[in-house]
Amino acid sequence: MNVRVARAAWAWGRGVSWRCGASSHLLPPSGAVDVEELLRDATAAEEGPREASVRRLPGQCSVLLFPGQGSQVVGMGRGLLRYPRVRELYAAARRVLGYDLLELSLHGPQEALDRTVHCQPAVFVASLAAVEKLHHLQPAVIENCVAAAGFSVGEFAALVFAGAMDFCEGLYAVKIRAEAMQEASEAVPSGMLSVLGQPQSKFTFACLEAQEHCKTLGIENPVCEVSSYLFPDCRVISGHLEALQFLQKNSSKYHFRRTKMLPLSGGFHTRLMEPALEPLARVLKAIDVKKPLVSVHSNVNGNRYMHPKHIQKLLVQQVVSPVKWEQTMHAIYERKKGTEFPKTFEVGPGKQLGTILKSCNLQAWRSYSHVEVQEADEDPD
């Protein structure tokens, strides 16, 4: 398992020095990682002598969590530039994206970095660069990884880490996804509302009443839906801005303890994103997706991906489906009483996933660490 996981985890790392063409067409850049050769090597290693694979105790294993949109901050990546291959990652990203992602990540401005079209690729690359740092400082964490999960766009980074797709093709898919979601968000004034509730909160009823309110304003087919399950009694609701404003104004009626508009430009993970489905589906069909060699859990249902077509289907469905992160945390960390928890590492900007883990499973959170991506190294430029 040591060799298998280590090889799978660094499928993306071998690809950054290869040619990643410009992405002005619908197919992913040519010259990607030779994933097939890598997987053949990994399979051969797995089927080798049994002594090469040592069963590890739960406390010796690790889980990697990849953040999503909203975690971006100017300066991210500065704390990673001294580590091997990180600059190569950003150089490859520049060829795929057609602009200097490292410059934008380091120096902003924040308004530009916050745009969906920019922040999704930025978070994706910074997260995989954080994996490089983690591998350099604690290689055993990578070798002993048993599971990975990513929040929304973070799921693409988790799949690249697990060897399901190479870095350049994964980034190209994120580019297309981000552009399509940006366009969809600009078509309808919409947003996302974080809601901290309590056991008696009426999320579904609240959304239905908000939709009815929108109809009285002349809005046809209004959208107001739970778009993320974060932890017990905490949800993100997405939809038309008028619906979200209604919920804020009437929060006490639905037993909401606190509401807060998120700094995101659209009603993501609802049917408002349907225009983004076809472009993403098209590019994913053109990518050589492999079965992950590390368990990766889907946002759509919290379950592990089992085969490539499953990945291609659910990554598209994810755009218009709620992120079931709370369910994913339960799936990853459920275990018999007295069993040790794996070490968990959040790789990427921010510590939001660690905060959520603490509310989902306090015992699992006690083994949580964050890989810093923003702290400046000496002479980073």
GROMACS .gro file of C-alpha atoms in nm:
model
  381
    1MET     CA    1   0.000   0.000   0.000
    2ASN     CA    2   0.290   0.231   0.070
    3VAL     CA    3   0.418   0.219  -0.288
    4ARG     CA    4   0.070   0.213  -0.440
    5VAL     CA    5  -0.048   0.525  -0.261
    6ALA     CA    6   0.275   0.717  -0.301
    7ARG     CA    7   0.276   0.657  -0.674
    8ALA     CA    8  -0.090   0.745  -0.713
    9ALA     CA    9  -0.056   1.061  -0.509
   10TRP     CA   10   0.220   1.193  -0.727
   11ALA     CA   11   0.065   1.118  -1.065
   12TRP     CA   12   0.009   1.491  -1.096
   13GLY     CA   13   0.361   1.578  -0.987
   14ARG     CA   14   0.522   1.396  -1.279
   15GLY     CA   15   0.307   1.584  -1.527
   16VAL     CA   16   0.404   1.940  -1.452
   17SER     CA   17   0.729   1.927  -1.644
   18TRP     CA   18   0.550   1.796  -1.953
   19ARG     CA   19   0.401   2.018  -2.219
   20CYS     CA   20   0.063   2.158  -2.124
   21GLY     CA   21  -0.074   2.334  -2.427
   22ALA     CA   22  -0.281   2.652  -2.426
   23SER     CA   23  -0.647   2.590  -2.353
   24SER     CA   24  -0.827   2.788  -2.620
   25HIS     CA   25  -1.014   2.482  -2.748
   26LEU     CA   26  -1.271   2.241  -2.603
   27LEU     CA   27  -1.038   1.945  -2.564
   28PRO     CA   28  -0.788   1.932  -2.279
   29PRO     CA   29  -0.424   2.019  -2.349
   30SER     CA   30  -0.218   1.751  -2.514
   31GLY     CA   31   0.097   1.605  -2.365
   32ALA     CA   32  -0.045   1.495  -2.030
   33VAL     CA   33   0.103   1.261  -1.773
   34ASP     CA   34   0.153   0.900  -1.878
   35VAL     CA   35  -0.101   0.785  -1.624
   36GLU     CA   36  -0.137   0.439  -1.776
   37GLU     CA   37   0.230   0.362  -1.729
   38LEU     CA   38   0.216   0.497  -1.376
   39LEU     CA   39  -0.083   0.282  -1.289
   40ARG     CA   40   0.074  -0.028  -1.442
   41ASP     CA   41   0.374   0.028  -1.218
   42ALA     CA   42   0.148   0.082  -0.919
   43THR     CA   43  -0.052  -0.232  -0.993
   44ALA     CA   44   0.263  -0.436  -1.032
   45ALA     CA   45   0.384  -0.307  -0.698
   46GLU     CA   46   0.052  -0.390  -0.536
   47GLU     CA   47   0.055  -0.745  -0.674
   48GLY     CA   48   0.417  -0.801  -0.567
   49PRO     CA   49   0.541  -0.978  -0.256
   50ARG     CA   50   0.305  -0.943   0.039
   51GLU     CA   51   0.582  -0.814   0.261
   52ALA     CA   52   0.595  -0.498   0.047
   53SER     CA   53   0.251  -0.403   0.178
   54VAL     CA   54   0.235  -0.357   0.553
   55ARG     CA   55  -0.100  -0.316   0.721
   56ARG     CA   56  -0.101   0.005   0.923
   57LEU     CA   57  -0.283   0.083   1.242
   58PRO     CA   58  -0.562   0.344   1.204
   59GLY     CA   59  -0.360   0.602   1.396
   60GLN     CA   60  -0.074   0.568   1.146
   61CYS     CA   61  -0.298   0.644   0.845
   62SER     CA   62  -0.385   0.985   0.706
   63VAL     CA   63  -0.671   1.165   0.532
   64LEU     CA   64  -0.634   1.471   0.308
   65LEU     CA   65  -0.906   1.736   0.279
   66PHE     CA   66  -0.904   1.986  -0.009
   67PRO     CA   67  -1.087   2.321   0.035
   68GLY     CA   68  -1.317   2.486  -0.216
   69GLN     CA   69  -1.412   2.826  -0.349
   70GLY     CA   70  -1.434   3.094  -0.082
   71SER     CA   71  -1.107   2.994   0.086
   72GLN     CA   72  -0.894   3.204  -0.150
   73VAL     CA   73  -0.688   3.492  -0.010
   74VAL     CA   74  -0.424   3.717  -0.163
   75GLY     CA   75  -0.082   3.584  -0.069
   76MET     CA   76  -0.171   3.217  -0.089
   77GLY     CA   77   0.112   3.017  -0.237
   78ARG     CA   78   0.384   3.238  -0.089
   79GLY     CA   79   0.459   2.984   0.180
   80LEU     CA   80   0.502   2.707  -0.079
   81LEU     CA   81   0.749   2.843  -0.331
   82ARG     CA   82   1.063   2.703  -0.169
   83TYR     CA   83   0.945   2.344  -0.207
   84PRO     CA   84   1.032   2.119  -0.503
   85ARG     CA   85   0.809   2.139  -0.812
   86VAL     CA   86   0.577   2.413  -0.679
   87ARG     CA   87   0.705   2.669  -0.927
   88GLU     CA   88   0.670   2.404  -1.198
   89LEU     CA   89   0.304   2.364  -1.100
   90TYR     CA   90   0.242   2.735  -1.141
   91ALA     CA   91   0.439   2.745  -1.467
   92ALA     CA   92   0.224   2.462  -1.603
   93ALA     CA   93  -0.087   2.643  -1.480
   94ARG     CA   94   0.015   2.953  -1.673
   95ARG     CA   95   0.034   2.749  -1.993
   96VAL     CA   96  -0.305   2.587  -1.933
   97LEU     CA   97  -0.488   2.902  -1.820
   98GLY     CA   98  -0.320   3.161  -2.039
   99TYR     CA   99  -0.246   3.401  -1.753
  100ASP     CA  100  -0.007   3.425  -1.457
  101LEU     CA  101  -0.196   3.252  -1.176
  102LEU     CA  102   0.098   3.282  -0.935
  103GLU     CA  103   0.111   3.660  -0.975
  104LEU     CA  104  -0.264   3.687  -0.916
  105SER     CA  105  -0.248   3.457  -0.612
  106LEU     CA  106   0.044   3.642  -0.454
  107HIS     CA  107  -0.051   4.001  -0.529
  108GLY     CA  108  -0.419   4.008  -0.622
  109PRO     CA  109  -0.612   4.230  -0.631
  110GLN     CA  110  -0.857   4.044  -0.408
  111GLU     CA  111  -1.152   4.145  -0.628
  112ALA     CA  112  -0.994   3.970  -0.926
  113LEU     CA  113  -0.896   3.665  -0.724
  114ASP     CA  114  -1.252   3.636  -0.587
  115ARG     CA  115  -1.402   3.600  -0.933
  116THR     CA  116  -1.519   3.244  -0.988
  117VAL     CA  117  -1.323   3.217  -1.311
  118HIS     CA  118  -0.999   3.286  -1.121
  119CYS     CA  119  -1.048   3.155  -0.769
  120GLN     CA  120  -1.139   2.798  -0.865
  121PRO     CA  121  -0.811   2.738  -1.053
  122ALA     CA  122  -0.622   2.931  -0.783
  123VAL     CA  123  -0.753   2.714  -0.500
  124PHE     CA  124  -0.699   2.397  -0.707
  125VAL     CA  125  -0.330   2.475  -0.777
  126ALA     CA  126  -0.255   2.606  -0.427
  127SER     CA  127  -0.400   2.290  -0.274
  128LEU     CA  128  -0.186   2.058  -0.484
  129ALA     CA  129   0.116   2.278  -0.416
  130ALA     CA  130   0.039   2.232  -0.046
  131VAL     CA  131   0.053   1.856  -0.102
  132GLU     CA  132   0.405   1.904  -0.241
  133LYS     CA  133   0.502   2.088   0.077
  134LEU     CA  134   0.348   1.816   0.292
  135HIS     CA  135   0.531   1.548   0.096
  136HIS     CA  136   0.859   1.733   0.145
  137LEU     CA  137   0.812   1.780   0.520
  138GLN     CA  138   0.628   1.459   0.609
  139PRO     CA  139   0.653   1.203   0.326
  140ALA     CA  140   0.499   0.932   0.544
  141VAL     CA  141   0.170   1.124   0.545
  142ILE     CA  142   0.145   1.087   0.167
  143GLU     CA  143   0.255   0.725   0.172
  144ASN     CA  144   0.003   0.635   0.442
  145CYS     CA  145  -0.293   0.824   0.297
  146VAL     CA  146  -0.609   0.613   0.289
  147ALA     CA  147  -0.874   0.866   0.183
  148ALA     CA  148  -0.924   1.211   0.035
  149ALA     CA  149  -1.217   1.446  -0.011
  150GLY     CA  150  -1.255   1.791  -0.158
  151PHE     CA  151  -1.522   2.055  -0.111
  152SER     CA  152  -1.679   2.145  -0.448
  153VAL     CA  153  -1.387   2.238  -0.676
  154GLY     CA  154  -1.160   2.079  -0.415
  155GLU     CA  155  -1.292   1.744  -0.532
  156PHE     CA  156  -1.098   1.789  -0.857
  157ALA     CA  157  -0.776   1.841  -0.659
  158ALA     CA  158  -0.852   1.530  -0.451
  159LEU     CA  159  -0.897   1.324  -0.768
  160VAL     CA  160  -0.573   1.453  -0.919
  161PHE     CA  161  -0.393   1.372  -0.595
  162ALA     CA  162  -0.538   1.019  -0.612
  163GLY     CA  163  -0.417   0.962  -0.967
  164ALA     CA  164  -0.763   0.966  -1.128
  165MET     CA  165  -0.658   1.242  -1.368
  166ASP     CA  166  -0.336   1.428  -1.430
  167PHE     CA  167  -0.265   1.782  -1.322
  168CYS     CA  168  -0.293   1.957  -1.658
  169GLU     CA  169  -0.616   1.789  -1.761
  170GLY     CA  170  -0.765   1.835  -1.415
  171LEU     CA  171  -0.678   2.205  -1.421
  172TYR     CA  172  -0.823   2.243  -1.768
  173ALA     CA  173  -1.150   2.087  -1.650
  174VAL     CA  174  -1.153   2.330  -1.356
  175LYS     CA  175  -1.093   2.619  -1.598
  176ILE     CA  176  -1.393   2.520  -1.811
  177ARG     CA  177  -1.606   2.461  -1.501
  178ALA     CA  178  -1.514   2.800  -1.354
  179GLU     CA  179  -1.584   2.988  -1.677
  180ALA     CA  180  -1.920   2.817  -1.721
  181MET     CA  181  -2.023   2.877  -1.359
  182GLN     CA  182  -1.914   3.241  -1.381
  183GLU     CA  183  -2.131   3.288  -1.688
  184ALA     CA  184  -2.428   3.114  -1.526
  185SER     CA  185  -2.396   3.325  -1.211
  186GLU     CA  186  -2.397   3.646  -1.413
  187ALA     CA  187  -2.722   3.548  -1.587
  188VAL     CA  188  -2.932   3.564  -1.267
  189PRO     CA  189  -2.882   3.778  -0.953
  190SER     CA  190  -2.818   3.502  -0.701
  191GLY     CA  191  -2.600   3.410  -0.407
  192MET     CA  192  -2.535   3.183  -0.112
  193LEU     CA  193  -2.646   3.225   0.249
  194SER     CA  194  -2.477   3.047   0.540
  195VAL     CA  195  -2.734   2.952   0.801
  196LEU     CA  196  -2.652   2.834   1.152
  197GLY     CA  197  -2.970   2.678   1.284
  198GLN     CA  198  -3.079   2.459   1.571
  199PRO     CA  199  -3.258   2.123   1.596
  200GLN     CA  200  -3.600   2.281   1.539
  201SER     CA  201  -3.492   2.485   1.237
  202LYS     CA  202  -3.717   2.442   0.936
  203PHE     CA  203  -3.481   2.462   0.639
  204THR     CA  204  -3.708   2.303   0.378
  205PHE     CA  205  -4.015   2.499   0.487
  206ALA     CA  206  -3.813   2.821   0.487
  207CYS     CA  207  -3.695   2.761   0.131
  208LEU     CA  208  -4.048   2.693   0.012
  209GLU     CA  209  -4.181   3.013   0.167
  210ALA     CA  210  -3.890   3.211   0.020
  211GLN     CA  211  -3.980   3.074  -0.323
  212GLU     CA  212  -4.342   3.180  -0.276
  213HIS     CA  213  -4.223   3.526  -0.177
  214CYS     CA  214  -4.023   3.549  -0.499
  215LYS     CA  215  -4.330   3.457  -0.702
  216THR     CA  216  -4.516   3.753  -0.552
  217LEU     CA  217  -4.235   3.970  -0.688
  218GLY     CA  218  -4.292   3.833  -1.038
  219ILE     CA  219  -3.992   3.597  -1.043
  220GLU     CA  220  -4.069   3.287  -1.249
  221ASN     CA  221  -3.937   2.951  -1.131
  222PRO     CA  222  -3.757   3.096  -0.829
  223VAL     CA  223  -3.472   2.898  -0.678
  224CYS     CA  224  -3.405   2.863  -0.306
  225GLU     CA  225  -3.246   2.535  -0.199
  226VAL     CA  226  -3.005   2.387   0.053
  227SER     CA  227  -2.677   2.377  -0.140
  228SER     CA  228  -2.436   2.251   0.128
  229TYR     CA  229  -2.468   2.036   0.438
  230LEU     CA  230  -2.177   2.151   0.654
  231PHE     CA  231  -2.232   2.010   1.002
  232PRO     CA  232  -2.533   1.939   1.227
  233ASP     CA  233  -2.784   2.228   1.205
  234CYS     CA  234  -2.562   2.427   0.969
  235ARG     CA  235  -2.652   2.465   0.603
  236VAL     CA  236  -2.577   2.686   0.307
  237ILE     CA  237  -2.885   2.795   0.114
  238SER     CA  238  -2.848   2.917  -0.244
  239GLY     CA  239  -3.085   3.084  -0.485
  240HIS     CA  240  -3.224   3.412  -0.605
  241LEU     CA  241  -3.103   3.709  -0.403
  242GLU     CA  242  -3.462   3.808  -0.321
  243ALA     CA  243  -3.519   3.466  -0.162
  244LEU     CA  244  -3.206   3.491   0.049
  245GLN     CA  245  -3.294   3.843   0.162
  246PHE     CA  246  -3.637   3.712   0.265
  247LEU     CA  247  -3.476   3.440   0.476
  248GLN     CA  248  -3.250   3.688   0.650
  249LYS     CA  249  -3.542   3.918   0.730
  250ASN     CA  250  -3.751   3.630   0.867
  251SER     CA  251  -3.476   3.420   1.024
  252SER     CA  252  -3.639   3.407   1.370
  253LYS     CA  253  -3.955   3.252   1.222
  254TYR     CA  254  -3.754   2.952   1.103
  255HIS     CA  255  -3.542   2.927   1.421
  256PHE     CA  256  -3.221   3.034   1.250
  257ARG     CA  257  -2.958   3.141   1.502
  258ARG     CA  258  -2.739   3.327   1.254
  259THR     CA  259  -2.734   3.402   0.882
  260LYS     CA  260  -2.453   3.543   0.671
  261MET     CA  261  -2.421   3.612   0.300
  262LEU     CA  262  -2.113   3.442   0.155
  263PRO     CA  263  -1.871   3.634  -0.071
  264LEU     CA  264  -1.963   3.423  -0.374
  265SER     CA  265  -2.111   3.546  -0.698
  266GLY     CA  266  -2.383   3.293  -0.768
  267GLY     CA  267  -2.631   3.033  -0.650
  268PHE     CA  268  -2.388   2.744  -0.684
  269HIS     CA  269  -2.494   2.381  -0.642
  270THR     CA  270  -2.852   2.453  -0.750
  271ARG     CA  271  -3.033   2.430  -1.082
  272LEU     CA  272  -2.925   2.787  -1.152
  273MET     CA  273  -2.596   2.630  -1.263
  274GLU     CA  274  -2.758   2.408  -1.530
  275PRO     CA  275  -2.599   2.609  -1.815
  276ALA     CA  276  -2.258   2.494  -1.686
  277LEU     CA  277  -2.335   2.124  -1.717
  278GLU     CA  278  -2.282   2.073  -2.089
  279PRO     CA  279  -1.938   2.241  -2.115
  280LEU     CA  280  -1.808   2.048  -1.814
  281ALA     CA  281  -1.952   1.717  -1.934
  282ARG     CA  282  -1.789   1.769  -2.273
  283VAL     CA  283  -1.440   1.827  -2.135
  284LEU     CA  284  -1.465   1.541  -1.883
  285LYS     CA  285  -1.553   1.300  -2.163
  286ALA     CA  286  -1.230   1.402  -2.337
  287ILE     CA  287  -1.016   1.334  -2.029
  288ASP     CA  288  -0.860   0.996  -1.960
  289VAL     CA  289  -1.008   0.940  -1.614
  290LYS     CA  290  -0.872   0.650  -1.410
  291LYS     CA  291  -0.998   0.470  -1.102
  292PRO     CA  292  -0.856   0.651  -0.796
  293LEU     CA  293  -0.582   0.461  -0.615
  294VAL     CA  294  -0.676   0.640  -0.294
  295SER     CA  295  -1.038   0.643  -0.178
  296VAL     CA  296  -1.200   0.969  -0.289
  297HIS     CA  297  -1.547   1.059  -0.165
  298SER     CA  298  -1.805   1.230  -0.383
  299ASN     CA  299  -1.981   1.551  -0.278
  300VAL     CA  300  -2.304   1.425  -0.435
  301ASN     CA  301  -2.362   1.137  -0.195
  302GLY     CA  302  -2.060   1.108   0.036
  303ASN     CA  303  -1.969   0.768  -0.108
  304ARG     CA  304  -1.637   0.658  -0.255
  305TYR     CA  305  -1.589   0.671  -0.629
  306MET     CA  306  -1.575   0.320  -0.771
  307HIS     CA  307  -1.493   0.361  -1.142
  308PRO     CA  308  -1.403   0.632  -1.399
  309LYS     CA  309  -1.750   0.671  -1.553
  310HIS     CA  310  -1.883   0.725  -1.202
  311ILE     CA  311  -1.639   1.014  -1.164
  312GLN     CA  312  -1.730   1.173  -1.495
  313LYS     CA  313  -2.102   1.151  -1.418
  314LEU     CA  314  -2.096   1.277  -1.060
  315LEU     CA  315  -1.851   1.563  -1.120
  316VAL     CA  316  -2.108   1.705  -1.361
  317GLN     CA  317  -2.401   1.631  -1.131
  318GLN     CA  318  -2.215   1.796  -0.843
  319VAL     CA  319  -2.250   2.141  -1.004
  320VAL     CA  320  -2.628   2.138  -0.952
  321SER     CA  321  -2.643   1.917  -0.642
  322PRO     CA  322  -2.595   2.007  -0.275
  323VAL     CA  323  -2.250   1.939  -0.129
  324LYS     CA  324  -2.305   1.666   0.129
  325TRP     CA  325  -1.996   1.742   0.331
  326GLU     CA  326  -2.138   1.644   0.670
  327GLN     CA  327  -2.233   1.306   0.526
  328THR     CA  328  -1.885   1.272   0.376
  329MET     CA  329  -1.722   1.337   0.713
  330HIS     CA  330  -1.935   1.067   0.872
  331ALA     CA  331  -1.847   0.823   0.593
  332ILE     CA  332  -1.473   0.883   0.630
  333TYR     CA  333  -1.449   0.889   1.010
  334GLU     CA  334  -1.711   0.636   1.116
  335ARG     CA  335  -1.544   0.361   1.322
  336LYS     CA  336  -1.592   0.135   1.620
  337LYS     CA  337  -1.562   0.292   1.963
  338GLY     CA  338  -1.204   0.283   2.085
  339THR     CA  339  -1.053   0.275   1.735
  340GLU     CA  340  -0.793   0.543   1.669
  341PHE     CA  341  -0.865   0.814   1.414
  342PRO     CA  342  -0.634   0.885   1.119
  343LYS     CA  343  -0.431   1.203   1.103
  344THR     CA  344  -0.617   1.462   0.897
  345PHE     CA  345  -0.446   1.733   0.691
  346GLU     CA  346  -0.624   2.024   0.525
  347VAL     CA  347  -0.416   2.105   0.217
  348GLY     CA  348  -0.493   2.446   0.074
  349PRO     CA  349  -0.588   2.798   0.179
  350GLY     CA  350  -0.791   2.850   0.496
  351LYS     CA  351  -0.893   2.625   0.781
  352GLN     CA  352  -1.266   2.608   0.715
  353LEU     CA  353  -1.273   2.232   0.666
  354GLY     CA  354  -1.097   2.183   0.998
  355THR     CA  355  -1.358   2.400   1.170
  356ILE     CA  356  -1.635   2.194   1.011
  357LEU     CA  357  -1.465   1.868   1.109
  358LYS     CA  358  -1.454   1.988   1.470
  359SER     CA  359  -1.832   2.029   1.466
  360CYS     CA  360  -1.887   1.696   1.287
  361ASN     CA  361  -1.647   1.480   1.485
  362LEU     CA  362  -1.452   1.630   1.774
  363GLN     CA  363  -1.239   1.319   1.826
  364ALA     CA  364  -1.130   1.310   1.461
  365TRP     CA  365  -1.051   1.683   1.476
  366ARG     CA  366  -0.803   1.625   1.759
  367SER     CA  367  -0.572   1.469   1.495
  368TYR     CA  368  -0.623   1.755   1.248
  369SER     CA  369  -0.347   1.977   1.103
  370HIS     CA  370  -0.339   2.252   0.842
  371VAL     CA  371  -0.069   2.290   0.579
  372GLU     CA  372   0.010   2.663   0.568
  373VAL     CA  373   0.010   2.812   0.219
  374GLN     CA  374   0.026   3.185   0.292
  375GLU     CA  375   0.317   3.232   0.533
  376ALA     CA  376   0.608   3.394   0.348
  377ASP     CA  377   0.935   3.208   0.310
  378GLU     CA  378   1.267   3.385   0.287
  379ASP     CA  379   1.305   3.559  -0.049
  380PRO     CA  380   0.993   3.391  -0.198
  381ASP     CA  381   1.028   3.578  -0.525
   0.00000   0.00000   0.00000
